[in-house]
PDB file of C-alpha atoms in Angstrom:
ATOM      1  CA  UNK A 224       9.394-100.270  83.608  1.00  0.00           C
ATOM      2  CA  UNK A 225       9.123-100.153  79.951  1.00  0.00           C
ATOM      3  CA  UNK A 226      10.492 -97.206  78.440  1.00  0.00           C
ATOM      4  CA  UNK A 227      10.277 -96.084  74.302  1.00  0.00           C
ATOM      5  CA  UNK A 228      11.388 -92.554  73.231  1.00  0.00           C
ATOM      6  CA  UNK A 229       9.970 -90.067  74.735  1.00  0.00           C
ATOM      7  CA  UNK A 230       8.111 -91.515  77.910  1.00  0.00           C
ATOM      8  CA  UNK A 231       8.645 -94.299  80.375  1.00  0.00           C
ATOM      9  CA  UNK A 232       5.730 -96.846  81.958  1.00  0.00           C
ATOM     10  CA  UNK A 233       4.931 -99.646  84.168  1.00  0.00           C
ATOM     11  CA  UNK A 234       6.110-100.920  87.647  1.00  0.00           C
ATOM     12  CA  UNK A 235       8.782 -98.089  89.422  1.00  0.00           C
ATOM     13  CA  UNK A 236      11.030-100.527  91.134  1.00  0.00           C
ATOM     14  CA  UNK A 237      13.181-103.251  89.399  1.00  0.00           C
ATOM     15  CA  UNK A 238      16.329-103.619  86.762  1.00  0.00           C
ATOM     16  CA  UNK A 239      17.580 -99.824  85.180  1.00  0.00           C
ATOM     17  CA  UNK A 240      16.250 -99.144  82.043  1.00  0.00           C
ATOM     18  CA  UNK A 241      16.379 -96.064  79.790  1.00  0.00           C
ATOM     19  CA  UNK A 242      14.302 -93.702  77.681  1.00  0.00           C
ATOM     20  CA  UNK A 243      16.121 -91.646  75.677  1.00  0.00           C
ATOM     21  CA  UNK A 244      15.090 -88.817  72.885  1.00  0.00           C
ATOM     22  CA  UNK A 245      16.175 -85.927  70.436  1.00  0.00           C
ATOM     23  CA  UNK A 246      15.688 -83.652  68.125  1.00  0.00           C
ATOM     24  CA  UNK A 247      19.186 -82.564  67.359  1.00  0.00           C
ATOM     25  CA  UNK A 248      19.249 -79.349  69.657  1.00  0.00           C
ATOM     26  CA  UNK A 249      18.379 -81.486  72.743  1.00  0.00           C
ATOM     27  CA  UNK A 250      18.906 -85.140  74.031  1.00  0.00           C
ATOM     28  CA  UNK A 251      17.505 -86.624  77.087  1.00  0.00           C
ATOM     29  CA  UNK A 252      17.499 -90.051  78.803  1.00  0.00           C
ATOM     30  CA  UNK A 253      15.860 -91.584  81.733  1.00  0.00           C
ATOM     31  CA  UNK A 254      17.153 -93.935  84.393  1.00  0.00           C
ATOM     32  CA  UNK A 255      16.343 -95.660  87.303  1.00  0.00           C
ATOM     33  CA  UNK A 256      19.031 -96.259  89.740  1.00  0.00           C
ATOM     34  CA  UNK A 257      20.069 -96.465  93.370  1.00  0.00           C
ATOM     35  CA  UNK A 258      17.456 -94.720  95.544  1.00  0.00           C
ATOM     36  CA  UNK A 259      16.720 -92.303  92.479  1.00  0.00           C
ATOM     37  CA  UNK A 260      15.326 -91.518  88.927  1.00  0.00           C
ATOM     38  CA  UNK A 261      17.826 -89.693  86.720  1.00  0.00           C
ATOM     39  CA  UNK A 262      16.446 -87.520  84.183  1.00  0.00           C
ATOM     40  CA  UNK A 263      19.785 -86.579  82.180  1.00  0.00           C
ATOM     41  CA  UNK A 264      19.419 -83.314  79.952  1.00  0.00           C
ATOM     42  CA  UNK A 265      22.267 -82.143  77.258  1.00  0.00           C
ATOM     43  CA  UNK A 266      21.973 -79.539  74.684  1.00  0.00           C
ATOM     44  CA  UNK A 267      19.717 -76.550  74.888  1.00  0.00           C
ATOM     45  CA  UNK A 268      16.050 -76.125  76.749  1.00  0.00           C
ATOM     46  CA  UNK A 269      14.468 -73.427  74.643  1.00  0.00           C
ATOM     47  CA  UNK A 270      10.961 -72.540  73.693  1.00  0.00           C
ATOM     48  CA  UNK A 271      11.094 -75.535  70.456  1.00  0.00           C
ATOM     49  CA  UNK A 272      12.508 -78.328  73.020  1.00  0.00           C
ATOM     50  CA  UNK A 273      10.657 -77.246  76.026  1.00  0.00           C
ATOM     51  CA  UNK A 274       7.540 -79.898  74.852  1.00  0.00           C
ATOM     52  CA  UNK A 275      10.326 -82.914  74.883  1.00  0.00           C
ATOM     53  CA  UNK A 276      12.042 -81.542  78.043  1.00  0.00           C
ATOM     54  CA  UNK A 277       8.438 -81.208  79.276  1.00  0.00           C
ATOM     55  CA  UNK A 278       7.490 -84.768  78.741  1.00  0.00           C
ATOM     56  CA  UNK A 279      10.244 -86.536  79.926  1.00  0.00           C
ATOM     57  CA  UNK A 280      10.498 -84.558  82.928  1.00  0.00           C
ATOM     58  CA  UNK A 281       6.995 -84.858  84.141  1.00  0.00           C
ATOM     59  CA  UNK A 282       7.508 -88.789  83.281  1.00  0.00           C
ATOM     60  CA  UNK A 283      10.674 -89.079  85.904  1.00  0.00           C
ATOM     61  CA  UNK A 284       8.364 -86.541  88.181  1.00  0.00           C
ATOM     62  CA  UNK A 285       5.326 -89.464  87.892  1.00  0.00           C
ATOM     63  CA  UNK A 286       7.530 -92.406  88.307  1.00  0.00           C
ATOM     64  CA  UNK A 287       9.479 -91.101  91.434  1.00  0.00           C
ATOM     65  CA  UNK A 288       8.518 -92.937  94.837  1.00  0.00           C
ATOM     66  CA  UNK A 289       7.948 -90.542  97.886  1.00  0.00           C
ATOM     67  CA  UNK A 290      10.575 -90.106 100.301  1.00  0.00           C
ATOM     68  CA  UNK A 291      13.095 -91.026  97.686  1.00  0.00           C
ATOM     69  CA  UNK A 292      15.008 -88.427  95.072  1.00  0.00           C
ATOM     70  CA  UNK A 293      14.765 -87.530  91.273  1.00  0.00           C
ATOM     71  CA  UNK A 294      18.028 -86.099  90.173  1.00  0.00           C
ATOM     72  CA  UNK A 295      17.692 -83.924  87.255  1.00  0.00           C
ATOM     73  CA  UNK A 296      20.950 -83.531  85.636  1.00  0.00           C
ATOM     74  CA  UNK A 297      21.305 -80.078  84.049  1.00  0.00           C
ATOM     75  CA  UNK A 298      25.533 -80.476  83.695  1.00  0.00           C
ATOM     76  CA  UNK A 299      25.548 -80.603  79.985  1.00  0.00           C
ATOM     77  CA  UNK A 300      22.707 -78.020  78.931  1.00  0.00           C
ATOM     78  CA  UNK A 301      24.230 -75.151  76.913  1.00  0.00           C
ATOM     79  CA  UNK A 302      21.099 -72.960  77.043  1.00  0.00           C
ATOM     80  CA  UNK A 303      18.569 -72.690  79.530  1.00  0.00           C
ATOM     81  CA  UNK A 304      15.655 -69.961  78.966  1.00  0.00           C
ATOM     82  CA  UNK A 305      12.266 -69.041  80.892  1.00  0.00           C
ATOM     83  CA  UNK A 306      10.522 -72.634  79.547  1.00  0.00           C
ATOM     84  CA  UNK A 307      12.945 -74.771  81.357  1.00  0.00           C
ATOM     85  CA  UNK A 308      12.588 -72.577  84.520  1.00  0.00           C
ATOM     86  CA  UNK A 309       8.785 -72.944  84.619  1.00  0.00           C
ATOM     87  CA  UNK A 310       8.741 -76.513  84.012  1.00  0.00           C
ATOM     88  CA  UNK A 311      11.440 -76.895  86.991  1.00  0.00           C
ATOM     89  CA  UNK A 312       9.014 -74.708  89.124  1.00  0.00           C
ATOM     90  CA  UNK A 313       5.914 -76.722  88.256  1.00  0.00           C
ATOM     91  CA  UNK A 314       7.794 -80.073  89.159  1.00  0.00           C
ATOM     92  CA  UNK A 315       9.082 -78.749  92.403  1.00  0.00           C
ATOM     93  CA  UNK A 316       6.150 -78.017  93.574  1.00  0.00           C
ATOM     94  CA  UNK A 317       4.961 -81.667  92.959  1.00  0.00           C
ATOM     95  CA  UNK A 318       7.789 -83.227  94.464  1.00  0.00           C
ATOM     96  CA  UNK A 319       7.320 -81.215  97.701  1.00  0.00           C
ATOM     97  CA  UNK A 320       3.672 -82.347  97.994  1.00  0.00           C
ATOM     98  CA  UNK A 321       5.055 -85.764  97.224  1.00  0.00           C
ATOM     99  CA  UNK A 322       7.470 -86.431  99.287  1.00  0.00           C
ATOM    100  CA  UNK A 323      10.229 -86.499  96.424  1.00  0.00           C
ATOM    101  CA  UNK A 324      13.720 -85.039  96.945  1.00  0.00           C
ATOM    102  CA  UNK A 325      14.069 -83.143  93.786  1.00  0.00           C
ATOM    103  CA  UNK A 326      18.201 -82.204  93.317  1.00  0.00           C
ATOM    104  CA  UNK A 327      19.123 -80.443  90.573  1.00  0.00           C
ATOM    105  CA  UNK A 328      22.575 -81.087  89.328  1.00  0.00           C
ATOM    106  CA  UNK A 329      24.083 -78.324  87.983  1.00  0.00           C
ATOM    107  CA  UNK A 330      27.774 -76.437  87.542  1.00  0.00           C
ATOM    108  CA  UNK A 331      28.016 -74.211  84.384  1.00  0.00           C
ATOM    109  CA  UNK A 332      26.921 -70.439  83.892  1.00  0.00           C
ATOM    110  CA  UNK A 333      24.081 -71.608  81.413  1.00  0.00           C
ATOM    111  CA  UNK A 334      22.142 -72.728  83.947  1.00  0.00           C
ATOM    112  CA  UNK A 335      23.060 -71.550  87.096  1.00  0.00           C
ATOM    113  CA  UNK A 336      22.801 -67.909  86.184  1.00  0.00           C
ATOM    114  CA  UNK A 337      19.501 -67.959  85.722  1.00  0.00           C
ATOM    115  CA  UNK A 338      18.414 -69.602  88.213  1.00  0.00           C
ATOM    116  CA  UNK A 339      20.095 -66.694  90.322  1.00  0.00           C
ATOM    117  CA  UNK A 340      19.101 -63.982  88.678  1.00  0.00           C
ATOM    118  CA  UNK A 341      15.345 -65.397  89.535  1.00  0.00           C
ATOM    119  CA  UNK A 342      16.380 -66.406  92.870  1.00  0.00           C
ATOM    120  CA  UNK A 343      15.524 -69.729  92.242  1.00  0.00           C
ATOM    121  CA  UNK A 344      19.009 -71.323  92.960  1.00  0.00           C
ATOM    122  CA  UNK A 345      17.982 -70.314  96.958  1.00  0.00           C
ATOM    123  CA  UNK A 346      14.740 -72.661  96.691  1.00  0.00           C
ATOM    124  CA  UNK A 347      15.831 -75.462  94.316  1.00  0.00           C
ATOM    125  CA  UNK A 348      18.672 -77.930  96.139  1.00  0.00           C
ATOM    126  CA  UNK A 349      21.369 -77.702  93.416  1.00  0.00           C
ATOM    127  CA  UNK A 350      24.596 -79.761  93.742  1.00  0.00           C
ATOM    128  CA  UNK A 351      27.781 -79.526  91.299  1.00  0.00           C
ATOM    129  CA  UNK A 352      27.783 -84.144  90.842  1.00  0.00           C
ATOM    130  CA  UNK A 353      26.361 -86.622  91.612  1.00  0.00           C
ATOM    131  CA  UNK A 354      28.995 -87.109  94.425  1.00  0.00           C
ATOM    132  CA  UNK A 355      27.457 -84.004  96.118  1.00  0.00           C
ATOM    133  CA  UNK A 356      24.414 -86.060  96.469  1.00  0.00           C
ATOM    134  CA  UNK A 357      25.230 -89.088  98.347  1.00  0.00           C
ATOM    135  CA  UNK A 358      21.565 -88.938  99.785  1.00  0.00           C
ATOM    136  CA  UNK A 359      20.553 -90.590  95.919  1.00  0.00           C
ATOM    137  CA  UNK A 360      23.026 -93.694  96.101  1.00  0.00           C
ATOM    138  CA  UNK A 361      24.657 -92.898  93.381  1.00  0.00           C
ATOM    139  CA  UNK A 362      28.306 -92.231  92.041  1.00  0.00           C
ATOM    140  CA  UNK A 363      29.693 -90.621  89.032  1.00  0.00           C
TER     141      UNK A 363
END
């Protein structure tokens, strides 16, 4: 896989590598590892970072191998409005025709409330670590 900012290509199986971007309000970075693709998220997912957040999560959605999972870690996002929900919603319904486990990792307030308030947190599988998702192969 060969990965610069902002996107990730080539071969899907092999040694971890990462992609990471920013822009100051957001950082992400992209990994390969275990039986899963990490997508790792921290700062806020607004309406200006919702194109980066966009791009890097529809590169982990493309890269992920059916009947396997793509972990999208949501821990250390501060704000979370209406453009991250739709672009979790779009790549849901991907990995279900797929064949992808999609978990969402996720244990603070600026997520998980609105993913409750849109009842979302009853259709998305959403675990507090990646211990809570042995299923992946992966620790931490």
């Amino acid at each position: 896989m060969t990965c610069t900012p902002g996107i990730c290509k080539g071969p899907k199986m092999g040694t971890p590598e990462i992609s990471s971007a920013g822009n100051g309000d957001i950082s992400l970075s992209l990994r390969h590892t275990g039986n899963a693709i990490v997508l790792t998220i921290r700062g806020d997912i607004d309406l200006e970072t919702a194109p980066l957040f966009r791009r890097h999560l529809h590169t982990a959605r493309d890269i992920a191998d059916p009947h396997r999972s793509l972990l999208i870690d949501l821990r250390d996002v501060r704000f979370f409005n209406s453009s991250g929900i739709a672009e979790l919603i779009t790549v849901h319904e991907h990995c279900r025709k797929r064949g992808v486990d999609l978990i969402i990792l996720a244990d603070g307030p600026a997520v998980l409330r609105p993913l409750q308030v849109t009842g979302l947190a009853e259709v998305f599988d959403i675990r507090s670590s990646f211990d809570a998702a042995p299923d992946a192969g992966l620790q931490g």
